[in-house]
PDB file of C-alpha atoms in Angstrom:
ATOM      1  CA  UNK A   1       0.000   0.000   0.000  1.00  0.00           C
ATOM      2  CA  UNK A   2       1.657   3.695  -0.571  1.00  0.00           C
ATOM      3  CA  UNK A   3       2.014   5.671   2.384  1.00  0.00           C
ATOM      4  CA  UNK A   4       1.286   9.304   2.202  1.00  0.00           C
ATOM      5  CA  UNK A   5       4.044  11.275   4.890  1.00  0.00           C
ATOM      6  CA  UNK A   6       3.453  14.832   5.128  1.00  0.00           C
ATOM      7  CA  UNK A   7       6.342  17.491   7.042  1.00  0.00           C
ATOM      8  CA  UNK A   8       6.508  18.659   9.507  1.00  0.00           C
ATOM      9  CA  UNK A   9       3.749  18.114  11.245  1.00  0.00           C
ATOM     10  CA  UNK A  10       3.693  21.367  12.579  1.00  0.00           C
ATOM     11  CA  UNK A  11       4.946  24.716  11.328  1.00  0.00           C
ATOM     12  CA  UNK A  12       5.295  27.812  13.420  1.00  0.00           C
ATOM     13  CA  UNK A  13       5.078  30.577  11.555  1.00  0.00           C
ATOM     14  CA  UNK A  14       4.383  34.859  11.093  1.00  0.00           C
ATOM     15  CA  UNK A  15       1.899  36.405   8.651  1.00  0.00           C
ATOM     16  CA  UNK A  16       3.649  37.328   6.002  1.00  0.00           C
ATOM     17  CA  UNK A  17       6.132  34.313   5.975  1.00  0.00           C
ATOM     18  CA  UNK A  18       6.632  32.199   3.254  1.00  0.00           C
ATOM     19  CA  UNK A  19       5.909  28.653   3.549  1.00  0.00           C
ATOM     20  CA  UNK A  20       6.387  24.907   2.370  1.00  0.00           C
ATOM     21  CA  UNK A  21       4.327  21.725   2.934  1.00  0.00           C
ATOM     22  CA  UNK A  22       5.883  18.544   1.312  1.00  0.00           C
ATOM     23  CA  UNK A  23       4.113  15.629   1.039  1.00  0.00           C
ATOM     24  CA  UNK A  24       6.272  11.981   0.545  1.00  0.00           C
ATOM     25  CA  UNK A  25       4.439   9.310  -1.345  1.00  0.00           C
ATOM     26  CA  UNK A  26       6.184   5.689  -0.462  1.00  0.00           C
ATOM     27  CA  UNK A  27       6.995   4.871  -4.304  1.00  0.00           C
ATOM     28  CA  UNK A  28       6.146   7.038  -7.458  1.00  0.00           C
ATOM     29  CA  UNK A  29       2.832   8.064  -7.990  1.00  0.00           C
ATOM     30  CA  UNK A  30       0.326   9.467 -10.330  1.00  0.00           C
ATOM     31  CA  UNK A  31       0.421  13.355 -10.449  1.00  0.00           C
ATOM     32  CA  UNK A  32      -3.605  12.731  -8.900  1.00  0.00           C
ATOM     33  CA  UNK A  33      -2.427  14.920  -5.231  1.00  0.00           C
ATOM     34  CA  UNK A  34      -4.682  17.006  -4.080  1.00  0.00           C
ATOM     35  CA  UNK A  35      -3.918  19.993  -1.226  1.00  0.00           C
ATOM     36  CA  UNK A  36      -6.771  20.478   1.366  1.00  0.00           C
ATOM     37  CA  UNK A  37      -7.250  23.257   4.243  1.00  0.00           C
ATOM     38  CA  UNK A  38      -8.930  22.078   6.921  1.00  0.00           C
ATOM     39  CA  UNK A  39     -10.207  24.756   9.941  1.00  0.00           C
ATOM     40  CA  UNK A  40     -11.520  23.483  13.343  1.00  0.00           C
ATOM     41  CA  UNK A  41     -14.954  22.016  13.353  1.00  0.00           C
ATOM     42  CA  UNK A  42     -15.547  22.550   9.116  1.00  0.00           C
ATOM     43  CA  UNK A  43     -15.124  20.350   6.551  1.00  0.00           C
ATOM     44  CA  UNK A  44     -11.932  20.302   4.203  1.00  0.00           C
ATOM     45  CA  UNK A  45     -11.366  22.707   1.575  1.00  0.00           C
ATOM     46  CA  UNK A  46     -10.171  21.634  -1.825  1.00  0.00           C
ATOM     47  CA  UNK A  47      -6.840  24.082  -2.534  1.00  0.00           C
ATOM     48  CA  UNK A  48      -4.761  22.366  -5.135  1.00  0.00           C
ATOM     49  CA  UNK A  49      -5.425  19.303  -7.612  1.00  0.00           C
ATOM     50  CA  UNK A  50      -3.701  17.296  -9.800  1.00  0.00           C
ATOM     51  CA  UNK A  51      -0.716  18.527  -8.096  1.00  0.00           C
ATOM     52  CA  UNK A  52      -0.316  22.220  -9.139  1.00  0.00           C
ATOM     53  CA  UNK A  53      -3.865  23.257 -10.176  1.00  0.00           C
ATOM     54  CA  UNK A  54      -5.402  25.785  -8.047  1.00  0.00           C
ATOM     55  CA  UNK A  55      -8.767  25.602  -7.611  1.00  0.00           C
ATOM     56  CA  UNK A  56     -11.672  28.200  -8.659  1.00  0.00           C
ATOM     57  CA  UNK A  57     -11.478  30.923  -6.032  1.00  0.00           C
ATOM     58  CA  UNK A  58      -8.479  30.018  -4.182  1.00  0.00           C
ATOM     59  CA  UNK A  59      -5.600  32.452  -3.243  1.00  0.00           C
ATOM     60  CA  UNK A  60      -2.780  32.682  -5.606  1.00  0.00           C
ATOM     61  CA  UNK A  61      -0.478  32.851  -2.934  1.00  0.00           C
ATOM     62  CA  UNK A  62      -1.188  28.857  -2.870  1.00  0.00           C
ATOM     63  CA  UNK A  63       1.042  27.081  -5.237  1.00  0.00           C
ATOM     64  CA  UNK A  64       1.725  23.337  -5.380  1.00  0.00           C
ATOM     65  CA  UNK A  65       4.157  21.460  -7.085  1.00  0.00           C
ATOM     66  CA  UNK A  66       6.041  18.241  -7.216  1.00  0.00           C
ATOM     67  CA  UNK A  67       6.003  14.647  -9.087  1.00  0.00           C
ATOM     68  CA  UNK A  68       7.298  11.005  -8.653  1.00  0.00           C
ATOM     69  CA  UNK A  69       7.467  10.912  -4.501  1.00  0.00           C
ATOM     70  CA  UNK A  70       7.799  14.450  -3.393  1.00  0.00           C
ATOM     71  CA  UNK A  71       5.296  17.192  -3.770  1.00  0.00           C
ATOM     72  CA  UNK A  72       4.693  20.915  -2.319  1.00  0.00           C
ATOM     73  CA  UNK A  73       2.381  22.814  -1.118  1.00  0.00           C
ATOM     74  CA  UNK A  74       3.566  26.797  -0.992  1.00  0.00           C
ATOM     75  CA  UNK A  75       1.671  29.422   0.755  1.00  0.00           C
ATOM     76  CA  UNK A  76       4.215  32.683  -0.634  1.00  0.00           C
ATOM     77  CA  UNK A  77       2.578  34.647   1.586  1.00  0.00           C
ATOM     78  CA  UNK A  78       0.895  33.646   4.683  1.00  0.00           C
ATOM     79  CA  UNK A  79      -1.999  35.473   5.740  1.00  0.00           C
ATOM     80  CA  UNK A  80      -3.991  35.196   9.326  1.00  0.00           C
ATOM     81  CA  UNK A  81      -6.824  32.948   7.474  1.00  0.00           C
ATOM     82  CA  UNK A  82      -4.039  30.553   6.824  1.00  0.00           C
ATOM     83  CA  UNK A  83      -3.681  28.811  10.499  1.00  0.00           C
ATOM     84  CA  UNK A  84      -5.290  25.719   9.598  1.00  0.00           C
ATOM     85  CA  UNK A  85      -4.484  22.227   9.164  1.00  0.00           C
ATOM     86  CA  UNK A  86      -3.479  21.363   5.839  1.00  0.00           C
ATOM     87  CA  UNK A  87      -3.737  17.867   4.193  1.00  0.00           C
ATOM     88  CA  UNK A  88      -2.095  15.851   0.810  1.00  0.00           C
ATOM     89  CA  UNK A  89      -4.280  12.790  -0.548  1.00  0.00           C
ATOM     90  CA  UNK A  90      -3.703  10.959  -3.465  1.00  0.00           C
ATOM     91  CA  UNK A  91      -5.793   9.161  -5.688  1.00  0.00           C
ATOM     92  CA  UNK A  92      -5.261   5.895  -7.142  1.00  0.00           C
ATOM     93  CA  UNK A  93      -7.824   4.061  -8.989  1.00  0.00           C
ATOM     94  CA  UNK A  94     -10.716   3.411  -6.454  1.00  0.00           C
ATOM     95  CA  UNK A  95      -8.218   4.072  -3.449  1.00  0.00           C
ATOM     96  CA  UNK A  96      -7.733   7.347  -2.021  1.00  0.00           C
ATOM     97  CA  UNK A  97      -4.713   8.217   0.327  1.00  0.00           C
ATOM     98  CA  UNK A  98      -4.209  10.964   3.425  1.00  0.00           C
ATOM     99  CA  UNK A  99      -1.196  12.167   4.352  1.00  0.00           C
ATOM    100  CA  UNK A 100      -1.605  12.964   8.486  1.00  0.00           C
ATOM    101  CA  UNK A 101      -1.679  16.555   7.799  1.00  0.00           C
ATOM    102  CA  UNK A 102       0.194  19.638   8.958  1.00  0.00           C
ATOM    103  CA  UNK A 103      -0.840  22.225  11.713  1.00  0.00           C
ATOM    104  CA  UNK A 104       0.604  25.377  10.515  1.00  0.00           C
ATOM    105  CA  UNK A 105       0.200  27.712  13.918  1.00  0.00           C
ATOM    106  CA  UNK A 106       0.903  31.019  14.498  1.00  0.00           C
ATOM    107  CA  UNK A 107       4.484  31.595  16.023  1.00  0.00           C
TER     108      UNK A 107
ATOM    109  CA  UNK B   1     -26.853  26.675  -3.410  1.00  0.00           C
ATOM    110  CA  UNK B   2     -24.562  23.703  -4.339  1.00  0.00           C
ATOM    111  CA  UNK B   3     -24.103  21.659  -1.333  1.00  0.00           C
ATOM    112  CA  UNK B   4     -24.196  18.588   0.444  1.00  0.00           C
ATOM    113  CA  UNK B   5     -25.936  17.935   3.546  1.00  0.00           C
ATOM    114  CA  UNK B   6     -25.515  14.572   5.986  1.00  0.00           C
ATOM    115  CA  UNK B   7     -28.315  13.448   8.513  1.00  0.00           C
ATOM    116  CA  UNK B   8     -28.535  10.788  10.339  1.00  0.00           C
ATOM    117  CA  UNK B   9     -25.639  10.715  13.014  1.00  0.00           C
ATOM    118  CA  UNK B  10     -25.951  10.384  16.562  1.00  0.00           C
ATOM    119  CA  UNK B  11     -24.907   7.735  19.608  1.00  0.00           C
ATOM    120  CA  UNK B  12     -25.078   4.342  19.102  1.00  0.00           C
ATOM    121  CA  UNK B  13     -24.239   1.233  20.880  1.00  0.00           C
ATOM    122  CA  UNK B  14     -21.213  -1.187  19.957  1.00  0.00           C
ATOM    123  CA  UNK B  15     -22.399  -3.572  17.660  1.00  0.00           C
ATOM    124  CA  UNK B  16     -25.316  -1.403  16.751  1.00  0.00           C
ATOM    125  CA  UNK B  17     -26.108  -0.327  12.860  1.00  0.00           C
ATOM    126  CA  UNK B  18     -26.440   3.272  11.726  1.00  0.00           C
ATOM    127  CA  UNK B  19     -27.417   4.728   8.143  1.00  0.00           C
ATOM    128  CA  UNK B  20     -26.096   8.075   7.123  1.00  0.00           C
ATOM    129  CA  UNK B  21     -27.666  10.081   3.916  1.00  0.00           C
ATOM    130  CA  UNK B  22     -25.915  12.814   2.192  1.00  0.00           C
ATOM    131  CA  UNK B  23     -28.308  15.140   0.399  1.00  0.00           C
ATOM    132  CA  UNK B  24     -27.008  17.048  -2.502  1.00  0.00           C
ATOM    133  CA  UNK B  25     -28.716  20.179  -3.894  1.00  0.00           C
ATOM    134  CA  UNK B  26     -27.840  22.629  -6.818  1.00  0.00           C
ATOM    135  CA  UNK B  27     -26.272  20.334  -9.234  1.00  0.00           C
ATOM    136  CA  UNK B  28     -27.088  16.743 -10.981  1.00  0.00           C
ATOM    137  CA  UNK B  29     -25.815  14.115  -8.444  1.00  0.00           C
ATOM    138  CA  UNK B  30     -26.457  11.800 -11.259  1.00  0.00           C
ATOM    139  CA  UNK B  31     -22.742  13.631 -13.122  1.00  0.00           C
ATOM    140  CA  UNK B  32     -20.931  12.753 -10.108  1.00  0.00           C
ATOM    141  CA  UNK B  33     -18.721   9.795  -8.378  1.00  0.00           C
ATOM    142  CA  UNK B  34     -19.269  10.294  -4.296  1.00  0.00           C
ATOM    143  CA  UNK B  35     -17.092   9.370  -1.635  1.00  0.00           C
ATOM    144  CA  UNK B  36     -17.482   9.176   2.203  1.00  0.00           C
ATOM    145  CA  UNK B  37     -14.389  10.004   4.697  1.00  0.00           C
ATOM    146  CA  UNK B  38     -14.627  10.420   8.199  1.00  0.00           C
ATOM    147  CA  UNK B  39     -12.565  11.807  11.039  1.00  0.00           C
ATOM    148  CA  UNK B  40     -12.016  10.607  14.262  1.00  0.00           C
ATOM    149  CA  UNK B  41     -12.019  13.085  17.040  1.00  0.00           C
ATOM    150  CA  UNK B  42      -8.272  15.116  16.857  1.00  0.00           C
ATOM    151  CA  UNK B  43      -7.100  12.814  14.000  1.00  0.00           C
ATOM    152  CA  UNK B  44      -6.496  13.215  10.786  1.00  0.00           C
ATOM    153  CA  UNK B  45      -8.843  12.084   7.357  1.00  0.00           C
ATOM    154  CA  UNK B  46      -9.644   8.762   6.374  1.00  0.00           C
ATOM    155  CA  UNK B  47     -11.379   7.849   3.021  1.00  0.00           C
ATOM    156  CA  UNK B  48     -14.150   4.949   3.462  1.00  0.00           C
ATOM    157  CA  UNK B  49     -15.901   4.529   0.489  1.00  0.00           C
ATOM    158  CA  UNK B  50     -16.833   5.339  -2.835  1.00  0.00           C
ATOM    159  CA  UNK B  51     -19.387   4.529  -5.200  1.00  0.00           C
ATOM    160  CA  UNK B  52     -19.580   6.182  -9.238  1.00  0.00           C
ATOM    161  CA  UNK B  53     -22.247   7.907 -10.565  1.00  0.00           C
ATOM    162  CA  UNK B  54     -24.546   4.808 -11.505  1.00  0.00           C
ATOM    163  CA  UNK B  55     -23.871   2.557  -8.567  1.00  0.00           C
ATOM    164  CA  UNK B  56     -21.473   0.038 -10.770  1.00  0.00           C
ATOM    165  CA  UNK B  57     -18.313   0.394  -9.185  1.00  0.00           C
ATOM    166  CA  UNK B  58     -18.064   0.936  -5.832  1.00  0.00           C
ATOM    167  CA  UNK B  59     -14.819   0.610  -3.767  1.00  0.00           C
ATOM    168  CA  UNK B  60     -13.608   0.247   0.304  1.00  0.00           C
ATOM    169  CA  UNK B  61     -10.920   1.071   2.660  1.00  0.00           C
ATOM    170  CA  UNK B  62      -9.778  -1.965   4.653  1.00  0.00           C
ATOM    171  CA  UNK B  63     -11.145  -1.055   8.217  1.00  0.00           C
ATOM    172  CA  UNK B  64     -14.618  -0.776   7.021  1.00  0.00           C
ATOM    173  CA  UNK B  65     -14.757  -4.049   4.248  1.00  0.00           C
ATOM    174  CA  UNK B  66     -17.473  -6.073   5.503  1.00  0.00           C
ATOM    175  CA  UNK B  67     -19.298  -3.657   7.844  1.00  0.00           C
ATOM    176  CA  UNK B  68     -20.118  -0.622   5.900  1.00  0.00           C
ATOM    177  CA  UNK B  69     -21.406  -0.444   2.830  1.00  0.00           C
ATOM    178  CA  UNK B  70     -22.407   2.788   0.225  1.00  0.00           C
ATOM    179  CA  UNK B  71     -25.658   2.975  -1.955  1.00  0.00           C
ATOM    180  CA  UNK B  72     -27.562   5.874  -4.045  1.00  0.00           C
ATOM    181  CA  UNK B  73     -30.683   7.009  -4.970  1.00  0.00           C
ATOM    182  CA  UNK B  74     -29.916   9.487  -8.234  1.00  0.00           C
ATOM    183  CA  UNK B  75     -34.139  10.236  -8.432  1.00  0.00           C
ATOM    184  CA  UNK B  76     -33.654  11.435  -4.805  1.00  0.00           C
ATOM    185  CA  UNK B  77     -30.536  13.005  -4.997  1.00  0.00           C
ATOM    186  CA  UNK B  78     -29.281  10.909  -1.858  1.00  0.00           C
ATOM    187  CA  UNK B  79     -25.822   8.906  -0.873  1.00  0.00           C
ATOM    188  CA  UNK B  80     -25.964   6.461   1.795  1.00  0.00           C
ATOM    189  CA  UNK B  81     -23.444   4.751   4.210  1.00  0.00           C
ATOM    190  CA  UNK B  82     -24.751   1.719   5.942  1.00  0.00           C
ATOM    191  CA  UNK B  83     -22.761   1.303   8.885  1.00  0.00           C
ATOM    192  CA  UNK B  84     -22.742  -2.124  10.795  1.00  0.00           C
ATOM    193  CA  UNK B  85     -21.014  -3.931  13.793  1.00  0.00           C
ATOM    194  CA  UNK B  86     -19.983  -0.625  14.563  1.00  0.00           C
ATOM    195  CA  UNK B  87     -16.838  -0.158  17.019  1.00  0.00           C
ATOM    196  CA  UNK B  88     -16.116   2.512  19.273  1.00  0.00           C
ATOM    197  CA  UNK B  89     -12.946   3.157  17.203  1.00  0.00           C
ATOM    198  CA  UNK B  90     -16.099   4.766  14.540  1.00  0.00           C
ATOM    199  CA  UNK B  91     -16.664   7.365  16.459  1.00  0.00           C
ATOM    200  CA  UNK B  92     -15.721  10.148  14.109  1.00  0.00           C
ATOM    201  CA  UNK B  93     -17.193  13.114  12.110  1.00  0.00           C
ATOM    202  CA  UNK B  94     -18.895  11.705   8.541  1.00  0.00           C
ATOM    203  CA  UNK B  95     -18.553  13.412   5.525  1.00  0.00           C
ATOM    204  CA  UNK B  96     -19.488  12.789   1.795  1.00  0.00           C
ATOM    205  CA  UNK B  97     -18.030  13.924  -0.981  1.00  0.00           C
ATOM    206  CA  UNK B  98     -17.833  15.144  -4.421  1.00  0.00           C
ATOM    207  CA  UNK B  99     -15.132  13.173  -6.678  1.00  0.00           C
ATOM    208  CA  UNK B 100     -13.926  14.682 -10.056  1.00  0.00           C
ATOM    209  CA  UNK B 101     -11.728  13.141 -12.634  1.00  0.00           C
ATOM    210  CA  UNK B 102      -8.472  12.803 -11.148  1.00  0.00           C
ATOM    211  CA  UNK B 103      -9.641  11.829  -7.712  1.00  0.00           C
ATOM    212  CA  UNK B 104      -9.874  14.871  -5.720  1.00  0.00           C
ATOM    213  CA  UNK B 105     -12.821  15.937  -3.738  1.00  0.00           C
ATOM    214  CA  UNK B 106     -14.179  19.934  -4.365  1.00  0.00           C
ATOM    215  CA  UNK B 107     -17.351  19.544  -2.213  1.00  0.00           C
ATOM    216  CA  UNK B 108     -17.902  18.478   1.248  1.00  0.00           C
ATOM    217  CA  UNK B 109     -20.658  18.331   3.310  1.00  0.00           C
ATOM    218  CA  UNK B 110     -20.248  19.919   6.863  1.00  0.00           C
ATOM    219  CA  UNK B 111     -20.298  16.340   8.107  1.00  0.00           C
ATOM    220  CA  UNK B 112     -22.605  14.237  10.583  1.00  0.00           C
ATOM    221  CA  UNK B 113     -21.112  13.131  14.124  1.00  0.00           C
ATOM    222  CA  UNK B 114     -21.114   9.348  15.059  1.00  0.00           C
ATOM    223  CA  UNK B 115     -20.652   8.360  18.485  1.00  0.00           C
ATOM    224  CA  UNK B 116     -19.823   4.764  19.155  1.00  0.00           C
ATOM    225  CA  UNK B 117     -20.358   3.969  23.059  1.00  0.00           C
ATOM    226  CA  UNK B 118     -21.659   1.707  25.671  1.00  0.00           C
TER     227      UNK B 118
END
């Protein structure tokens, strides 16, 4: 079965900062990873698919990126609606994938 | 609106059966591939099920194979999870799901609580 690892699990950081998110698939996969905001007590938010799509009415200053094993999610800019949790999943055929997700806090 | 609505949470005993519906409104459920994922409380997301748009294919995580099972009703816009033998490791927050091409998910319902406990 692939294993989805996401680091860190939790990033300190100031509004304003620039940010990373990588997500480690166990072997190469499919360029099917999707990014996902989660905040406390609400239901995920799709950010990124297939890997570096953003989706409809999502912040440019979300970028992701990656292939093969290693992919990124990049907030350039981090802005106080961005302290959430923040999770990869991958899709393949019939199976879906989390990674564990990643708190990003305010420092 | 577009959205997606569960019902049909609440406590149960182990052992016990539950059904959850997901009620979509402001699109064609009939277009769309659905998926259920649920979250236990302070963990992360786990994907359960998923069943395509005419109820051919439908597909299981591990932990639930054999005790949970997904259905549809496209005429009455409704998902279903059929939950059975259920644990106290179910407890968790229920949510369907909207699948595109590719796999990811671009509407959630605000998800229906399941409490597994004696």
């Amino acid at each position: 079965d692939i294993q989805m690892t996401q680091s860190p699990s939790t990033l300190s950081a100031s509004v304003g900062d620039r940010v990373t998110i990588t997500c480690r698939a166990s072997q190469r996969i499919s360029s099917y990873l999707a990014w996902y905001q989660q905040k406390p007590g609400k239901a995920p938010k799709l950010l990124i698919y297939q890997a570096s799509s953003l989706e409809s009415g999502v912040p440019s200053r979300f970028s992701g990126y990656g292939s093969g094993t290693e992919f990124t999610l990049t907030i350039s800019s981090l802005q106080p609606d961005d302290f959430a949790i923040y999770y990869c999943q991958h899709y393949d055929p019939y199976l879906w994938m989390f990674g564990q997700g990643t708190k990003v806090e305010i420092k | 609106e577009v959205q997606l609505v569960e019902s049909g949470g609440g406590l149960v005993q182990p052992g016990g059966s539950l059904r959850l519906s997901c009620a979509a409104s402001g699109f064609t459920l009939s277009n769309y591939e659905m998926n259920w994922v649920r979250q236990a409380p302070g963990r992360g997301l786990e994907w359960l099920l998923y069943i395509d748009s005419s109820s051919r294919t439908t597909s299981y995580a591990d932990s639930v194979k054999g005790r949970f099972s997904i259905s549809r009703d496209n005429a009455e816009r409704s998902v279903y999870l059929q939950m059975n033998s259920l644990r106290v490791e179910d407890t968790a927050v229920y949510y369907c799901a909207r699948v595109l091409w590719g796999g990811h998910m671009d509407l959630w319902g605000k998800g229906t609580t399941v409490i597994v406990s004696s």
